CSV table of C-alpha atoms and ligand atoms in Angstrom, one decimal:
chain,number,residue,atom,x,y,z
T,1,MET,CA,-0.1,0.2,0.0
T,2,ASN,CA,1.2,3.9,-0.6
T,3,GLU,CA,1.7,4.0,2.7
T,4,GLU,CA,1.7,8.3,2.8
T,5,ASN,CA,-1.8,8.7,1.8
T,6,TYR,CA,-3.3,7.3,4.3
T,7,GLN,CA,-4.1,8.4,7.9
T,8,PRO,CA,-2.5,6.3,11.3
T,9,GLU,CA,-5.3,4.5,12.4
T,10,THR,CA,-5.6,3.4,8.7
T,11,LEU,CA,-1.7,3.0,9.1
T,12,ALA,CA,-2.0,1.0,12.5
T,13,VAL,CA,-4.5,-1.7,11.0
T,14,ARG,CA,-3.1,-2.2,7.5
T,15,ALA,CA,1.1,-1.6,6.8
T,16,GLY,CA,3.4,-3.6,6.5
T,17,THR,CA,0.8,-6.7,6.0
T,18,VAL,CA,2.7,-8.9,3.3
T,19,ARG,CA,1.2,-12.5,2.6
T,20,SER,CA,2.5,-15.5,2.2
T,21,GLN,CA,1.8,-17.7,-0.7
T,22,PHE,CA,-1.6,-18.6,1.1
T,23,GLY,CA,-3.8,-15.6,0.9
T,24,GLU,CA,-3.6,-16.0,4.7
T,25,HIS,CA,-5.7,-12.5,6.0
T,26,SER,CA,-4.3,-11.5,9.5
T,27,GLU,CA,0.0,-11.1,9.0
T,28,ALA,CA,1.6,-15.0,9.9
T,29,MET,CA,3.9,-15.9,12.7
T,30,PHE,CA,6.8,-17.2,11.1
T,31,LEU,CA,8.5,-18.8,13.1
T,32,THR,CA,12.0,-20.1,12.5
T,33,SER,CA,15.0,-19.6,13.2
T,34,SER,CA,16.9,-19.7,9.8
T,35,PHE,CA,15.6,-19.9,5.9
T,36,VAL,CA,17.0,-22.3,3.1
T,37,PHE,CA,18.1,-21.5,-0.6
T,38,GLU,CA,17.1,-23.2,-4.0
T,39,SER,CA,21.3,-23.2,-4.0
T,40,ALA,CA,24.9,-21.8,-3.0
T,41,ALA,CA,24.8,-19.7,-5.4
T,42,GLN,CA,21.7,-18.1,-4.3
T,43,ALA,CA,23.3,-18.5,-1.3
T,44,ALA,CA,26.1,-16.7,-1.5
T,45,ALA,CA,24.0,-14.3,-2.8
T,46,ARG,CA,21.9,-13.7,-0.1
T,47,PHE,CA,25.2,-13.1,2.5
T,48,ILE,CA,27.2,-11.1,0.5
T,49,GLY,CA,24.4,-9.0,0.1
T,50,GLU,CA,23.7,-8.8,-3.7
T,51,GLN,CA,20.4,-10.4,-3.4
T,52,PRO,CA,17.6,-9.4,-1.2
T,53,GLY,CA,15.8,-11.7,0.9
T,54,ASN,CA,15.6,-13.5,4.8
T,55,ILE,CA,19.1,-15.1,6.2
T,56,TYR,CA,18.6,-16.2,9.9
T,57,SER,CA,16.2,-14.0,13.2
T,58,ARG,CA,18.3,-12.9,13.7
T,59,PHE,CA,19.2,-10.6,10.9
T,60,THR,CA,15.1,-10.6,9.7
T,61,ASN,CA,12.0,-12.0,10.0
T,62,PRO,CA,9.5,-12.1,8.5
T,63,SER,CA,7.0,-11.2,10.7
T,64,VAL,CA,9.5,-8.9,12.6
T,65,THR,CA,9.6,-6.8,9.3
T,66,MET,CA,5.7,-6.3,9.3
T,67,PHE,CA,6.3,-4.9,12.7
T,68,GLU,CA,8.4,-2.9,11.1
T,69,GLU,CA,7.8,-1.3,8.8
T,70,ARG,CA,3.9,-0.6,10.4
T,71,LEU,CA,5.9,1.5,13.8
T,72,ALA,CA,8.3,3.3,10.8
T,73,ALA,CA,4.8,4.2,8.8
T,74,LEU,CA,3.1,5.6,11.6
T,75,GLU,CA,6.5,7.4,12.9
T,76,GLY,CA,7.0,9.0,10.0
T,77,ALA,CA,10.5,7.2,9.8
T,78,GLU,CA,12.6,6.1,6.9
T,79,GLN,CA,13.4,3.0,8.8
T,80,CYS,CA,12.5,0.9,11.7
T,81,ILE,CA,15.0,-1.6,13.1
T,82,ALA,CA,12.3,-3.8,16.2
T,83,THR,CA,14.6,-4.7,19.2
T,84,ALA,CA,14.2,-7.1,21.6
T,85,SER,CA,13.1,-5.1,24.3
T,86,GLY,CA,12.9,-0.4,25.0
T,87,MET,CA,16.1,-1.1,26.9
T,88,ALA,CA,17.8,-3.1,23.9
T,89,ALA,CA,16.6,-0.5,22.0
T,90,ILE,CA,18.2,2.4,24.1
T,91,LEU,CA,21.9,0.2,23.7
T,92,ALA,CA,21.2,-0.7,20.0
T,93,CYS,CA,20.7,3.1,19.9
T,94,VAL,CA,23.8,3.9,21.7
T,95,MET,CA,26.3,1.8,20.7
T,96,GLY,CA,25.2,2.2,16.6
T,97,VAL,CA,26.1,6.0,16.9
T,98,LEU,CA,28.2,6.8,18.9
T,99,LYS,CA,32.6,5.5,20.1
T,100,ALA,CA,34.3,6.0,22.7
T,101,GLY,CA,34.8,8.9,23.6
T,102,ASP,CA,31.9,10.5,22.4
T,103,HIS,CA,29.3,12.9,24.9
T,104,ILE,CA,26.1,12.8,25.3
T,105,VAL,CA,23.6,15.2,27.0
T,106,ALA,CA,20.2,13.6,28.5
T,107,SER,CA,17.3,14.6,29.6
T,108,VAL,CA,17.5,14.4,33.6
T,109,SER,CA,13.9,12.7,34.0
T,110,LEU,CA,14.9,9.5,32.5
T,111,PHE,CA,13.5,6.1,32.8
T,112,GLY,CA,15.5,4.1,35.6
T,113,SER,CA,16.7,2.0,34.0
T,114,THR,CA,18.3,4.4,30.8
T,115,VAL,CA,20.1,6.0,33.6
T,116,ASN,CA,21.6,2.5,34.4
T,117,LEU,CA,22.7,2.3,31.6
T,118,PHE,CA,23.9,5.6,30.7
T,119,ASN,CA,25.4,5.9,33.8
T,120,ASN,CA,26.9,1.6,34.8
T,121,VAL,CA,27.5,0.7,31.2
T,122,ILE,CA,28.1,3.1,28.4
T,123,ARG,CA,30.1,5.0,30.6
T,124,LYS,CA,32.8,2.0,31.3
T,125,PHE,CA,33.3,2.1,27.4
T,126,GLY,CA,34.5,6.0,27.3
T,127,VAL,CA,31.2,7.7,26.6
T,128,GLU,CA,29.9,10.3,29.1
T,129,THR,CA,26.5,11.9,30.1
T,130,THR,CA,25.7,15.6,31.3
T,131,TYR,CA,22.1,16.1,32.7
T,132,VAL,CA,19.8,18.8,32.0
T,133,SER,CA,16.6,19.7,33.2
T,134,ALA,CA,14.0,18.1,30.7
T,135,THR,CA,12.0,21.9,30.4
T,136,ASP,CA,15.3,24.7,30.4
T,137,VAL,CA,16.4,24.4,26.8
T,138,ALA,CA,19.4,26.8,27.4
T,139,GLU,CA,20.4,23.7,29.9
T,140,TRP,CA,20.9,21.5,27.0
T,141,GLN,CA,23.1,24.0,24.9
T,142,ALA,CA,25.0,24.8,28.1
T,143,ALA,CA,26.1,21.3,28.7
T,144,VAL,CA,27.4,20.4,24.9
T,145,ARG,CA,30.8,19.7,24.6
T,146,PRO,CA,32.5,20.1,21.5
T,147,ASP,CA,32.4,15.6,21.4
T,148,THR,CA,28.6,15.6,22.1
T,149,ARG,CA,27.1,13.3,19.8
T,150,LEU,CA,24.0,13.0,21.0
T,151,PHE,CA,20.6,14.5,22.9
T,152,PHE,CA,18.1,11.5,24.7
T,153,LEU,CA,15.2,12.9,26.3
T,154,GLU,CA,11.6,11.3,27.0
T,155,THR,CA,9.0,13.4,26.7
T,156,PRO,CA,6.5,13.3,29.0
T,157,SER,CA,8.8,12.9,31.5
T,158,ASN,CA,7.7,9.8,34.4
T,159,PRO,CA,5.9,10.1,36.7
T,160,LEU,CA,5.8,14.1,36.4
T,161,THR,CA,4.9,14.5,33.2
T,162,GLU,CA,7.2,17.7,32.0
T,163,ILE,CA,7.7,18.1,28.4
T,164,SER,CA,10.7,18.8,27.1
T,165,ASP,CA,10.1,22.1,23.9
T,166,ILE,CA,11.1,18.3,21.4
T,167,ALA,CA,11.3,21.6,18.2
T,168,ALA,CA,13.6,23.6,19.8
T,169,ILE,CA,16.3,20.9,21.3
T,170,ALA,CA,16.9,19.9,17.8
T,171,PHE,CA,17.1,23.1,16.6
T,172,VAL,CA,19.8,23.0,19.3
T,173,ALA,CA,21.0,19.9,18.2
T,174,LYS,CA,21.5,20.2,14.9
T,175,THR,CA,23.4,24.0,15.2
T,176,CYS,CA,25.9,21.4,17.6
T,177,GLY,CA,26.2,18.5,15.4
T,178,ALA,CA,24.5,16.3,17.9
T,179,LEU,CA,21.9,13.6,17.5
T,180,LEU,CA,18.3,14.5,18.9
T,181,ALA,CA,17.4,11.2,20.0
T,182,VAL,CA,13.1,10.9,21.8
T,183,ASP,CA,12.1,8.1,24.0
T,184,ASN,CA,8.8,8.2,22.3
T,185,CYS,CA,6.6,5.7,24.7
T,186,PHE,CA,4.2,8.0,26.5
T,187,CYS,CA,2.8,9.0,23.1
T,188,THR,CA,3.2,6.8,20.4
T,189,PRO,CA,3.0,7.6,17.2
T,190,ILE,CA,-0.7,8.7,17.4
T,191,LEU,CA,-0.1,11.6,19.6
T,192,GLN,CA,3.1,12.9,18.8
T,193,ARG,CA,5.2,12.2,16.2
T,194,PRO,CA,9.3,13.0,17.0
T,195,ILE,CA,10.4,13.5,13.5
T,196,GLU,CA,7.4,15.6,11.8
T,197,LEU,CA,9.8,18.2,15.0
T,198,GLY,CA,12.9,17.3,14.7
T,199,ALA,CA,14.3,14.5,16.2
T,200,ASP,CA,16.9,12.3,14.2
T,201,ILE,CA,16.3,8.9,15.8
T,202,VAL,CA,12.9,7.5,18.1
T,203,ILE,CA,12.9,5.2,20.9
T,204,HIS,CA,10.5,2.3,21.6
T,205,SER,CA,9.8,0.6,24.3
T,206,ALA,CA,6.4,-1.7,22.9
T,207,THR,CA,6.5,-3.6,25.9
T,208,LYS,CA,3.8,-0.6,27.0
T,209,TYR,CA,1.0,1.3,24.6
T,210,LEU,CA,2.3,-0.9,21.2
T,211,ASP,CA,1.0,-4.0,22.4
T,212,GLY,CA,-1.6,-2.4,25.4
T,213,GLN,CA,-2.1,-5.7,26.7
T,214,GLY,CA,0.7,-6.1,28.7
T,215,ARG,CA,1.6,-9.9,27.4
T,216,VAL,CA,5.7,-9.7,25.9
T,217,LEU,CA,8.9,-7.6,25.5
T,218,GLY,CA,10.0,-5.7,22.8
T,219,GLY,CA,11.4,-2.5,21.6
T,220,ALA,CA,12.2,-0.5,17.9
T,221,VAL,CA,15.0,2.3,17.3
T,222,LEU,CA,13.7,4.2,13.6
T,223,GLY,CA,15.2,7.3,11.8
T,224,SER,CA,17.1,7.4,8.4
T,225,LYS,CA,18.5,4.4,7.2
T,226,LYS,CA,22.1,6.5,7.3
T,227,HIS,CA,21.5,7.2,11.5
T,228,LEU,CA,20.7,3.4,11.2
T,229,GLU,CA,23.5,1.6,9.9
T,230,GLY,CA,25.7,0.9,12.8
T,231,VAL,CA,21.9,0.7,15.2
T,232,TYR,CA,21.4,-2.7,12.8
T,233,GLY,CA,24.9,-3.7,12.2
T,234,PHE,CA,25.1,-3.5,16.6
T,235,LEU,CA,22.1,-5.9,16.4
T,236,ARG,CA,22.7,-8.7,13.9
T,237,THR,CA,26.1,-9.3,15.2
T,238,ALA,CA,25.5,-8.5,19.3
T,239,GLY,CA,21.9,-10.2,19.1
T,240,PRO,CA,19.0,-8.3,21.2
T,241,THR,CA,16.5,-8.4,18.1
T,242,MET,CA,12.5,-9.3,18.2
T,243,SER,CA,11.8,-12.8,18.4
T,244,ALA,CA,8.2,-13.1,15.7
T,245,PHE,CA,5.7,-14.5,17.9
T,246,ASN,CA,6.8,-10.6,19.5
T,247,ALA,CA,6.5,-8.9,16.7
T,248,TRP,CA,2.9,-10.9,15.9
T,249,ILE,CA,1.4,-9.4,19.6
T,250,PHE,CA,2.3,-6.5,18.4
T,251,LEU,CA,1.1,-6.3,15.2
T,252,LYS,CA,-1.8,-7.0,16.9
T,253,GLY,CA,-1.6,-4.6,19.5
T,254,MET,CA,-1.2,-2.3,16.8
T,255,GLU,CA,-4.2,-2.7,15.0
T,256,THR,CA,-6.1,-0.7,18.1
T,257,LEU,CA,-3.6,1.4,18.8
T,258,LYS,CA,-5.8,4.4,17.5
T,259,LEU,CA,-8.9,3.5,19.8
T,260,ARG,CA,-6.7,2.6,22.8
T,261,MET,CA,-4.2,6.0,22.8
T,262,ASP,CA,-7.7,8.6,22.3
T,263,ALA,CA,-9.6,6.1,25.2
T,264,HIS,CA,-6.8,6.7,27.2
T,265,SER,CA,-6.1,10.2,26.6
T,266,ALA,CA,-10.0,11.0,27.9
T,267,GLY,CA,-10.4,8.9,30.7
T,268,ALA,CA,-7.2,10.2,31.9
T,269,LEU,CA,-8.9,13.8,31.7
T,270,GLU,CA,-11.5,13.2,33.4
T,271,LEU,CA,-9.3,11.5,36.2
T,272,ALA,CA,-7.3,14.5,36.2
T,273,LYS,CA,-10.2,17.3,36.7
T,274,TRP,CA,-11.3,14.4,39.3
T,275,LEU,CA,-8.3,14.6,41.3
T,276,GLU,CA,-7.4,18.3,41.3
T,277,ALA,CA,-11.1,18.3,42.9
T,278,GLN,CA,-10.7,15.9,46.0
T,279,PRO,CA,-9.9,17.6,49.0
T,280,ASN,CA,-6.8,14.9,49.9
T,281,VAL,CA,-4.7,15.8,46.6
T,282,ALA,CA,-2.2,18.2,47.1
T,283,ARG,CA,-0.9,18.9,43.3
T,284,VAL,CA,-1.6,16.3,39.7
T,285,PHE,CA,0.4,16.4,37.3
T,286,TYR,CA,-1.4,16.1,33.8
T,287,PRO,CA,-0.5,17.7,30.5
T,288,GLY,CA,-3.8,18.1,29.7
T,289,LEU,CA,-5.2,19.8,32.7
T,290,PRO,CA,-4.8,23.5,31.8
T,291,SER,CA,-3.0,24.2,35.2
T,292,HIS,CA,0.4,21.5,33.8
T,293,PRO,CA,2.5,24.6,33.8
T,294,GLN,CA,2.9,23.6,30.1
T,295,HIS,CA,-0.4,22.8,29.0
T,296,GLU,CA,0.2,24.8,26.4
T,297,LEU,CA,3.2,23.2,24.5
T,298,ALA,CA,2.1,19.8,25.5
T,299,MET,CA,-1.2,20.8,23.5
T,300,ARG,CA,0.9,22.3,20.2
T,301,GLN,CA,3.0,19.1,20.0
T,302,GLN,CA,0.9,16.1,21.0
T,303,LYS,CA,-2.9,15.6,20.0
T,304,ALA,CA,-3.4,14.8,23.7
T,305,GLY,CA,-3.1,14.2,27.1
T,306,GLY,CA,-1.4,10.7,26.5
T,307,GLY,CA,-2.5,8.1,29.7
T,308,ILE,CA,0.1,8.5,32.7
T,309,VAL,CA,-1.3,10.8,35.6
T,310,SER,CA,0.6,12.1,38.6
T,311,PHE,CA,-0.5,13.1,41.6
T,312,GLU,CA,0.3,13.8,45.4
T,313,VAL,CA,-1.6,13.5,48.6
T,314,ALA,CA,-1.5,15.2,51.3
T,315,GLY,CA,0.1,13.5,54.1
T,316,GLY,CA,3.5,11.9,52.6
T,317,LYS,CA,4.0,7.9,52.4
T,318,GLU,CA,2.2,7.0,54.8
T,319,ALA,CA,-0.8,8.2,52.9
T,320,ALA,CA,0.1,7.4,49.7
T,321,TRP,CA,0.6,3.7,50.6
T,322,ARG,CA,-2.9,3.7,52.4
T,323,VAL,CA,-4.7,5.2,49.3
T,324,ILE,CA,-2.7,2.5,47.1
T,325,ASP,CA,-3.3,-0.6,49.6
T,326,ALA,CA,-7.2,0.7,49.6
T,327,THR,CA,-8.1,-0.3,45.7
T,328,ARG,CA,-9.6,-3.4,44.8
T,329,MET,CA,-9.4,-3.3,41.2
T,330,LEU,CA,-6.3,-1.4,39.8
T,331,SER,CA,-3.5,-3.3,39.3
T,332,ILE,CA,0.1,-2.5,42.2
T,333,THR,CA,3.0,-2.8,39.6
T,334,ALA,CA,5.0,-0.5,38.0
T,335,ASN,CA,4.8,-1.3,34.3
T,336,LEU,CA,2.2,1.2,32.1
T,337,GLY,CA,0.1,1.2,28.8
T,338,ASP,CA,-2.1,-1.4,29.6
T,339,THR,CA,-5.7,-2.0,28.9
T,340,ARG,CA,-5.8,-2.0,32.9
T,341,THR,CA,-5.2,0.6,35.1
T,342,THR,CA,-2.0,0.6,36.8
T,343,ILE,CA,-0.6,2.4,40.1
T,344,CYS,CA,2.7,2.3,42.3
T,345,HIS,CA,4.6,4.7,44.3
T,346,SER,CA,7.8,6.5,42.8
T,347,ALA,CA,9.6,7.2,44.8
T,348,SER,CA,9.9,3.7,46.8
T,349,THR,CA,9.1,1.5,42.8
T,350,THR,CA,10.9,2.5,39.8
T,351,HIS,CA,12.5,5.6,41.7
T,352,ALA,CA,13.8,4.1,45.0
T,353,ARG,CA,17.0,3.2,44.3
T,354,ILE,CA,18.1,7.0,43.6
T,355,SER,CA,19.4,9.8,47.5
T,356,PRO,CA,16.7,11.3,48.4
T,357,GLU,CA,18.6,14.4,47.8
T,358,ALA,CA,18.1,13.8,44.5
T,359,ARG,CA,14.8,12.5,44.1
T,360,ALA,CA,13.6,15.5,46.4
T,361,ALA,CA,15.0,17.8,43.2
T,362,ALA,CA,13.9,15.9,40.6
T,363,GLY,CA,10.0,16.7,42.7
T,364,ILE,CA,9.3,13.0,43.3
T,365,THR,CA,7.7,13.4,46.9
T,366,ASP,CA,6.7,10.8,49.0
T,367,GLY,CA,3.3,11.5,48.7
T,368,LEU,CA,3.4,11.1,45.2
T,369,ILE,CA,1.1,8.5,43.2
T,370,ARG,CA,1.4,7.9,39.2
T,371,ILE,CA,-1.7,5.8,37.3
T,372,SER,CA,-1.7,4.4,34.0
T,373,VAL,CA,-5.4,4.8,33.1
T,374,GLY,CA,-6.3,1.8,31.7
T,375,LEU,CA,-10.1,1.2,29.6
T,376,GLU,CA,-12.5,0.6,32.5
T,377,ALA,CA,-14.9,3.0,33.1
T,378,VAL,CA,-13.7,6.2,34.5
T,379,VAL,CA,-16.3,6.6,37.7
T,380,ASP,CA,-15.1,2.6,39.0
T,381,ILE,CA,-11.2,3.8,38.8
T,382,GLU,CA,-11.9,7.0,41.0
T,383,ASN,CA,-13.9,4.9,43.5
T,384,ASP,CA,-11.2,2.6,44.5
T,385,LEU,CA,-9.3,5.3,44.9
T,386,ALA,CA,-11.8,7.4,47.0
T,387,ARG,CA,-12.0,5.0,49.4
T,388,GLY,CA,-7.7,4.9,50.4
T,389,LEU,CA,-8.3,9.4,50.0
T,390,ASN,CA,-11.4,9.8,51.6
T,391,ASP,CA,-10.2,8.1,54.8
F,1,PLP,C1,9.4,0.9,30.2
F,1,PLP,C2,10.2,1.5,29.9
F,1,PLP,C3,11.6,1.6,28.7
F,1,PLP,C4,11.9,0.5,29.3
F,1,PLP,O1,11.2,-0.7,28.4
F,1,PLP,P1,12.0,-2.1,28.4
F,1,PLP,O2,10.7,-2.4,26.9
F,1,PLP,O3,11.0,-2.6,29.5
F,1,PLP,O4,12.7,-2.8,28.9
F,1,PLP,C5,12.3,3.0,28.4
F,1,PLP,N1,12.0,4.0,28.4
F,1,PLP,C6,10.1,4.3,28.7
F,1,PLP,C7,9.8,5.8,29.0
F,1,PLP,C8,9.9,3.3,29.5
F,1,PLP,O5,9.1,3.1,29.6
């Protein structure tokens, strides 16, 4: 199909589909580690890249290729490379585009494992990272060194939903000769398309909204062929590639992506408004609320606020744990992007390993609760939260 002419909901259902000789309507799952050749000559031509085609599923697999083409169409990217998880995507990105002696400027508000990867893994190989404010563009400019090659951010951030101005930071990156990578996990291409805003690379944890039903792990790196050449080379050699089974799950999950993102966003906005009206809630963090400090930027950059709402209860950790423990329906888990609403206490789970001082500096207080709004009726979520809030 000519993908440029279709709307996102159409691409989510149809882009990338290729039929085998059997004419199946639903995408086939190609559970095969390797592929056979017609002759020794064909094998040789495939191996040296003279003839396109599959060789081995660590390199390419038809189910995985369908996933890659669908996500590339949705993000408006020239190429997509699927990975075994979101973290494998971030690893492949840095291994593919950086070398020893290069420098990263990164948002201080990043997913915990990303910070761990930058500080404890790639640092050993001579790549240093400087962390700057997610929201203050001047800090990005000021942190640039002659060896800066990569800018890395995530917007909205977890758990405070801070918004980074992708177009403004992309402009700084461009003037410094660095690439900008955006982790688009929270918005998905349905709500935000970073490449259109000037980003060079988009990262996904497909584990979250792309599957949307909490079943499997996966990830992706997207961008131009030129920027992704090293990323593909690293993955093909090092091996953290996506399995055909997981690609098939994601293909099915993505068919409902537009419907789900619209519903998650509408539910989260309704819940955020309700939370703002609760006497025991001190503050609500949601980009779709006019009270959000970057509401205007968020509404310019995103199609809707997304499914993540955080709020601070009066009374610190004790009060926050009381709200969580009083729920009967919500799932107490750190995962997000699921059809089921999840709830977690950031300070003692996802951000527990950071020092209390660093947590306080980041604004992650002991009373903070993060909700990933699922597809249940909002009134049922409210009633589940009200029990502990009004205690
Ligand atoms: C979950 C997550 C990741 C890591 O993805 P995995 O699939 O768990 O490896 C990266 N970035 C963000 C924003 C995430 O939420």
